[in-house]
GROMACS .gro file of N, CA and C in nm:
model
  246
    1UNK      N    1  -2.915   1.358   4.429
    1UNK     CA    2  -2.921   1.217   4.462
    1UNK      C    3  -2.791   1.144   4.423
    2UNK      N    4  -2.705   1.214   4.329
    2UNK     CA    5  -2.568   1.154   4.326
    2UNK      C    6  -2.516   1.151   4.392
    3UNK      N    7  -2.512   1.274   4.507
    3UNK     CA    8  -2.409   1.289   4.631
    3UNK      C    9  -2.460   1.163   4.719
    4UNK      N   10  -2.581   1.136   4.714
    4UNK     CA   11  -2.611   1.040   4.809
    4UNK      C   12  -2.586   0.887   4.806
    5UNK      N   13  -2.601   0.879   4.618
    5UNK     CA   14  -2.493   0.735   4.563
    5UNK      C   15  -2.338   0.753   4.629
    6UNK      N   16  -2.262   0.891   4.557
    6UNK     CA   17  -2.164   0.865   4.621
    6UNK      C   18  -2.141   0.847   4.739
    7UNK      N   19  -2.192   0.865   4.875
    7UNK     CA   20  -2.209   0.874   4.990
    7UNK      C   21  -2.203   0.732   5.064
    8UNK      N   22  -2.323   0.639   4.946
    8UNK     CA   23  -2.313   0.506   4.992
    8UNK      C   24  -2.208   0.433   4.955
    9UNK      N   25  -2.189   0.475   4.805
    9UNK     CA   26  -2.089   0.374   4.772
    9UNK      C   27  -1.951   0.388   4.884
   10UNK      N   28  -1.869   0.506   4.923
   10UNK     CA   29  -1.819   0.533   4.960
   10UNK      C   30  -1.830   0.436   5.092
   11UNK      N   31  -1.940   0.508   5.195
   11UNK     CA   32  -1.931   0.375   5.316
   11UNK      C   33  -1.960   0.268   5.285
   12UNK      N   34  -1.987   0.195   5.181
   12UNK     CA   35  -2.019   0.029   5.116
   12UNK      C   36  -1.807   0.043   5.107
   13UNK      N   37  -1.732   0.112   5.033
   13UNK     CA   38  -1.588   0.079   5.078
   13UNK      C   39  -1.517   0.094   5.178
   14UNK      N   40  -1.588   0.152   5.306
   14UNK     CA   41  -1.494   0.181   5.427
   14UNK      C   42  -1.606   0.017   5.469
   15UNK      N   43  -1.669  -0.043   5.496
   15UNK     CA   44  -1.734  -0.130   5.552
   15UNK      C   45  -1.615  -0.242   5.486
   16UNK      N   46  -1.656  -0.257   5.294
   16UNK     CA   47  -1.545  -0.389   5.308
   16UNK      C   48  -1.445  -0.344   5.348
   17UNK      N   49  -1.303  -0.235   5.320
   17UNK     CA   50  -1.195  -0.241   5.406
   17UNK      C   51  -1.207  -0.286   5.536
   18UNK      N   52  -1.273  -0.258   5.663
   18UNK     CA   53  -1.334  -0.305   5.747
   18UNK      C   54  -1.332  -0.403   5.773
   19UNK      N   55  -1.417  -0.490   5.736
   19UNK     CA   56  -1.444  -0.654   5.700
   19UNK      C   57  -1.347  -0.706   5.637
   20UNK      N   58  -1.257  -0.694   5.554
   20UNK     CA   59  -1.128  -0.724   5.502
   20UNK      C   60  -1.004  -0.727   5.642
   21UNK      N   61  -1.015  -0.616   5.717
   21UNK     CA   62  -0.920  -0.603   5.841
   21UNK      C   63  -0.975  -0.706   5.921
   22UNK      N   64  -1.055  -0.710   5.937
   22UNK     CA   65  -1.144  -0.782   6.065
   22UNK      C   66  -1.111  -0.961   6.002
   23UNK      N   67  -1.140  -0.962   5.888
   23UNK     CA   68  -1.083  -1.134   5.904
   23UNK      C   69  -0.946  -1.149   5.883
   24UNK      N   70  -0.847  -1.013   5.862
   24UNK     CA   71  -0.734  -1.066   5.881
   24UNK      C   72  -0.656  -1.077   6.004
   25UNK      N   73  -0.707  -0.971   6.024
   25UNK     CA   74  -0.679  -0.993   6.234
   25UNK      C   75  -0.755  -1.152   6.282
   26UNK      N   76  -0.838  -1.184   6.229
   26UNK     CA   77  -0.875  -1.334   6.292
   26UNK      C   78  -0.796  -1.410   6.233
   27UNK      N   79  -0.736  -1.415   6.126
   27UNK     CA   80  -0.667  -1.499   6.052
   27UNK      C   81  -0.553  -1.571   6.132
   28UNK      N   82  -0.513  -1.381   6.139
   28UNK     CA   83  -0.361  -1.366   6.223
   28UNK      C   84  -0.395  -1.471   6.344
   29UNK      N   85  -0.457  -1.438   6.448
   29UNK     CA   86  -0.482  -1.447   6.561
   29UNK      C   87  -0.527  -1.614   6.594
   30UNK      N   88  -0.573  -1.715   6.517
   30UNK     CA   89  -0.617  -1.798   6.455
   30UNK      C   90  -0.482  -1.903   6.413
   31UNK      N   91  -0.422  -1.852   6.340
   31UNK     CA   92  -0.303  -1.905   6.287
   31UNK      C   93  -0.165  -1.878   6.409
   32UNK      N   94  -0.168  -1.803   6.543
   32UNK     CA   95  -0.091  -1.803   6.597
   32UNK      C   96  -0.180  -1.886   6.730
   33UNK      N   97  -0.311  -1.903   6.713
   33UNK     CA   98  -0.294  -1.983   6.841
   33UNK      C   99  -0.258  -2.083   6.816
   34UNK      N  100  -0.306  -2.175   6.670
   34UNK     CA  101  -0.249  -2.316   6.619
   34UNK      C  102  -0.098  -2.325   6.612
   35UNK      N  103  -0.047  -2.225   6.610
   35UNK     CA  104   0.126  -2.190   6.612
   35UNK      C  105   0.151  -2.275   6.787
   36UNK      N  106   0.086  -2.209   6.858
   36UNK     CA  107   0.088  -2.243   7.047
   36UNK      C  108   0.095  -2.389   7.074
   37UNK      N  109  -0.075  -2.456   6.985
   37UNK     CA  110  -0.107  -2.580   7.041
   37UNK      C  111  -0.012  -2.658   6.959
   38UNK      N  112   0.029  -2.610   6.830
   38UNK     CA  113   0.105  -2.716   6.812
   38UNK      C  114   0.251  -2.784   6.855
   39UNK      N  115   0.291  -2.602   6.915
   39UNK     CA  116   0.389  -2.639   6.961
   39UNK      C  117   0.372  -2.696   7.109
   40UNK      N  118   0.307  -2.696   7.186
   40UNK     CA  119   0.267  -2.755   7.314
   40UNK      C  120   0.289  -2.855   7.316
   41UNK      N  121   0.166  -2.928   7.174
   41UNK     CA  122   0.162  -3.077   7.168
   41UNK      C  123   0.240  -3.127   7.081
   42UNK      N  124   0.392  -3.102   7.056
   42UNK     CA  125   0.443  -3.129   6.962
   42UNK      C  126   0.397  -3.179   6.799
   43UNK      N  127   0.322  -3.080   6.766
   43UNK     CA  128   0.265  -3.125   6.630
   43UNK      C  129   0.341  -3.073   6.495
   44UNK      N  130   0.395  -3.114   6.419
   44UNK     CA  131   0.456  -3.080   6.312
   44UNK      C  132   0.322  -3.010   6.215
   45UNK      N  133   0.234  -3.029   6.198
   45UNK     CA  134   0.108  -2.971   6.099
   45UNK      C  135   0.018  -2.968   6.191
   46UNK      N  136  -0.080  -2.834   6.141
   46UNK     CA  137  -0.218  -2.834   6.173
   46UNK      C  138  -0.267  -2.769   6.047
   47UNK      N  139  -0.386  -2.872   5.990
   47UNK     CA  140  -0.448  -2.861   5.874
   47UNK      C  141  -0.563  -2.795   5.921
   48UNK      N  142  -0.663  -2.728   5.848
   48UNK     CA  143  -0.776  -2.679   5.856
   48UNK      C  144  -0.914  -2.831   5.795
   49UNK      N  145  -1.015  -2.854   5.874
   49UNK     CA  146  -1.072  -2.975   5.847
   49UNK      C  147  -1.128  -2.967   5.717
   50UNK      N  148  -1.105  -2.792   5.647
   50UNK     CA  149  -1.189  -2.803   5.478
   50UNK      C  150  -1.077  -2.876   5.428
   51UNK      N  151  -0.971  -2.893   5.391
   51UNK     CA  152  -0.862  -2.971   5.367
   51UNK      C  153  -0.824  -3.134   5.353
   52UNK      N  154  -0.911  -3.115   5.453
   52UNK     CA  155  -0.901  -3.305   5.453
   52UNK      C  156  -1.005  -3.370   5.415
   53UNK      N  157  -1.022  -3.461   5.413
   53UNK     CA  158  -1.110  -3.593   5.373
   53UNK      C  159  -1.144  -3.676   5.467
   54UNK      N  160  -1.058  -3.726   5.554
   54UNK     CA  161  -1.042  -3.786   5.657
   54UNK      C  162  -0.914  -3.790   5.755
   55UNK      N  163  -0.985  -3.752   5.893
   55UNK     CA  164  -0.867  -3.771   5.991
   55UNK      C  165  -0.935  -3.875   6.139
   56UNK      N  166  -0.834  -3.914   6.186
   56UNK     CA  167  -0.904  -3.962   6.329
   56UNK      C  168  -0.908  -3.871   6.430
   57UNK      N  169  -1.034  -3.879   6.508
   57UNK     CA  170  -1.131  -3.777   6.597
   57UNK      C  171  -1.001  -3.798   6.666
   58UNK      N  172  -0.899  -3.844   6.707
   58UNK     CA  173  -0.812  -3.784   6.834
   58UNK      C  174  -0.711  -3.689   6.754
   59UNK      N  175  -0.696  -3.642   6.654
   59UNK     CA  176  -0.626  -3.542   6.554
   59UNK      C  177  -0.684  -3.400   6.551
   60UNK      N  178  -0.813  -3.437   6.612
   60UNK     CA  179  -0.886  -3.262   6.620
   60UNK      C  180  -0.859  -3.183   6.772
   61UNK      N  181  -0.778  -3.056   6.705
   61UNK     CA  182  -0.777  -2.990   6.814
   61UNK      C  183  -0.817  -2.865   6.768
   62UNK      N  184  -0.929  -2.859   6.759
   62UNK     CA  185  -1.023  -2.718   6.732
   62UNK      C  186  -1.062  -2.656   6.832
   63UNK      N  187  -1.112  -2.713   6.972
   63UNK     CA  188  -1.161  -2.699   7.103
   63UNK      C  189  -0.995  -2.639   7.207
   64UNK      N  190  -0.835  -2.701   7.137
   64UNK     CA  191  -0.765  -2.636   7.194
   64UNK      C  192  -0.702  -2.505   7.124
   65UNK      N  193  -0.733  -2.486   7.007
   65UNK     CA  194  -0.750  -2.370   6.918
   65UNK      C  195  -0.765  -2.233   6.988
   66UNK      N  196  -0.890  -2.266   6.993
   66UNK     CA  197  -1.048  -2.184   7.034
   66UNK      C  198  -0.987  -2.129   7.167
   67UNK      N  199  -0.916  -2.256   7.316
   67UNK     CA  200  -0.916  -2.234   7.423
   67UNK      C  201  -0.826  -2.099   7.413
   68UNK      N  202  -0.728  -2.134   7.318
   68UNK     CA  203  -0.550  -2.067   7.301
   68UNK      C  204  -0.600  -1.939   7.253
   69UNK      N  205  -0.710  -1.877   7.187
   69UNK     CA  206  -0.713  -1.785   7.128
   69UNK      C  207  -0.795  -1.689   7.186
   70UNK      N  208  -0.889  -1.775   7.321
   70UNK     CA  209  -0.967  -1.669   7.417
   70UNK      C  210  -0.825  -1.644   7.499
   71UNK      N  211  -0.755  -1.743   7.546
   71UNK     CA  212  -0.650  -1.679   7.638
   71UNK      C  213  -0.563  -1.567   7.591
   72UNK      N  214  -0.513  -1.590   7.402
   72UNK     CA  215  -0.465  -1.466   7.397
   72UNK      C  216  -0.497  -1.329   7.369
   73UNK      N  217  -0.685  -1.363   7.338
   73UNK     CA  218  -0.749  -1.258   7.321
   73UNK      C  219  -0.766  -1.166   7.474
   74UNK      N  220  -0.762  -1.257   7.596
   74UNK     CA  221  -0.823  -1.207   7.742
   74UNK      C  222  -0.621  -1.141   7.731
   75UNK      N  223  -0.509  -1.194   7.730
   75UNK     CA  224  -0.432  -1.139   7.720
   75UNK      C  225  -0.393  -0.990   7.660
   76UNK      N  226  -0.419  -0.948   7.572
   76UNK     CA  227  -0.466  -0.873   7.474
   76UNK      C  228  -0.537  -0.744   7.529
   77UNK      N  229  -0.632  -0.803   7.606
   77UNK     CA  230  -0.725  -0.710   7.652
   77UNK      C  231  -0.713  -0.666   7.769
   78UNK      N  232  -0.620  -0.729   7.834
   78UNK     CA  233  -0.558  -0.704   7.971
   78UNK      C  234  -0.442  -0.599   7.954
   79UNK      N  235  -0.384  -0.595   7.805
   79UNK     CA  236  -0.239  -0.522   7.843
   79UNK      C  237  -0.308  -0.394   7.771
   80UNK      N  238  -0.462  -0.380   7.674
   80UNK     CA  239  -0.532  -0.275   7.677
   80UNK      C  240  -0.597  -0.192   7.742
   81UNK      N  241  -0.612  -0.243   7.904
   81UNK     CA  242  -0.695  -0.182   7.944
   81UNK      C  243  -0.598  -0.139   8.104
   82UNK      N  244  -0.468  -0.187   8.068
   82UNK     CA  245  -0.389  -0.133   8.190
   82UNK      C  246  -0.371  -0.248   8.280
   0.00000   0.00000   0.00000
């Protein structure tokens, strides 16, 4: 039954490495679409809304985020699949 502790523990550490990759690839991916919109819309900063306290609703561009990051995800997946 030890082999079988070690067994789990073992895939309990390939899962977090895993999960560790997986939000840094979103991170990445996340932080370069806000790289896009800001440069589009000439924005000197884009804060994350845990950060703030208060901003005015025409300062949120989460919805052009989101748009920038399916396009470079469909990008992505286009130069994967040929």
């Amino acid at each position: 039954s030890q082999t079988m502790e070690a067994q789990q523990q073992q895939f309990r550490a390939i899962l977090q490495q895993a999960q560790m990759k997986m939000v840094q690839l979103l991170t990445n991916q996340i932080s370069r679409a806000a790289e896009i919109v800001a440069q589009k819309q000439g924005l000197d900063l884009v804060l994350h809304k845990d950060v703030l306290f208060y901003s005015l609703p025409s300062y949120e561009i989460t919805d052009k985020v989101v748009a920038e990051m399916n396009t470079l995800f469909d990008k992505e997946a286009g130069e994967h699949n040929g």
